[in-house]
């Protein structure tokens, strides 16, 4: 089961910020794996055809990669 909540918005004419919470629960009979992360991203449109973006993911559970 995967869940995602994402909020994003333009904060300047060519600049967008985004934040999200993500989770994944695997109900495997061998053992349930619970992952969650808080993520952030920024995007800047250089032109109408080119964009620079960057992001970071922060693991919130032991099962989630750091």
Short mmCIF file of C-alpha atoms in Angstrom, two decimals:
data_model
loop_
_atom_site.label_atom_id
_atom_site.label_comp_id
_atom_site.label_asym_id
_atom_site.label_seq_id
_atom_site.Cartn_x
_atom_site.Cartn_y
_atom_site.Cartn_z
CA UNK A 1 0.00 0.00 0.00
CA UNK A 2 1.53 3.32 -1.07
CA UNK A 3 0.34 6.74 0.12
CA UNK A 4 1.46 10.18 -0.98
CA UNK A 5 0.52 13.70 0.06
CA UNK A 6 2.12 16.44 -2.02
CA UNK A 7 1.78 20.21 -1.77
CA UNK A 8 3.44 22.47 -4.30
CA UNK A 9 3.14 26.04 -5.38
CA UNK A 10 4.73 28.79 -7.38
CA UNK A 11 6.48 31.30 -5.13
CA UNK A 12 7.90 33.47 -7.93
CA UNK A 13 7.17 33.66 -11.67
CA UNK A 14 9.60 30.81 -12.54
CA UNK A 15 10.19 29.21 -9.11
CA UNK A 16 8.21 26.32 -7.62
CA UNK A 17 8.55 24.65 -4.21
CA UNK A 18 7.12 21.26 -3.28
CA UNK A 19 6.87 19.20 -0.13
CA UNK A 20 5.49 15.72 0.37
CA UNK A 21 4.98 12.87 2.79
CA UNK A 22 5.32 9.36 1.34
CA UNK A 23 4.68 5.95 2.86
CA UNK A 24 4.87 2.35 1.69
CA UNK A 25 3.68 -0.67 3.67
CA UNK A 26 4.48 -4.15 2.34
CA UNK A 27 2.36 -6.85 3.99
CA UNK A 28 4.76 -9.68 3.09
CA UNK A 29 4.11 -12.87 5.11
CA UNK A 30 7.85 -13.06 5.83
CA UNK A 31 7.70 -9.69 7.58
CA UNK A 32 5.95 -6.37 7.13
CA UNK A 33 8.12 -3.52 5.87
CA UNK A 34 7.04 0.02 6.73
CA UNK A 35 8.74 2.91 4.97
CA UNK A 36 8.04 6.65 5.19
CA UNK A 37 9.82 9.78 4.05
CA UNK A 38 9.47 13.55 4.07
CA UNK A 39 10.59 15.05 0.77
CA UNK A 40 11.27 18.55 -0.52
CA UNK A 41 11.92 19.88 -4.02
CA UNK A 42 12.60 23.16 -5.77
CA UNK A 43 12.36 23.87 -9.50
CA UNK A 44 13.41 26.92 -11.50
CA UNK A 45 12.43 27.42 -15.16
CA UNK A 46 15.38 28.91 -17.04
CA UNK A 47 13.38 29.08 -20.29
CA UNK A 48 10.08 27.65 -21.52
CA UNK A 49 12.00 24.50 -22.56
CA UNK A 50 14.59 24.13 -19.76
CA UNK A 51 14.20 23.66 -16.02
CA UNK A 52 16.62 23.12 -13.14
CA UNK A 53 15.40 21.18 -10.15
CA UNK A 54 16.72 19.67 -6.95
CA UNK A 55 15.23 17.61 -4.17
CA UNK A 56 15.93 15.87 -0.90
CA UNK A 57 14.36 12.82 0.74
CA UNK A 58 14.50 12.22 4.49
CA UNK A 59 13.77 8.72 5.81
CA UNK A 60 11.35 8.68 8.75
CA UNK A 61 11.44 4.97 9.66
CA UNK A 62 14.21 2.40 10.18
CA UNK A 63 13.11 0.54 7.01
CA UNK A 64 13.50 3.65 4.85
CA UNK A 65 16.89 4.33 3.30
CA UNK A 66 18.73 7.30 4.84
#
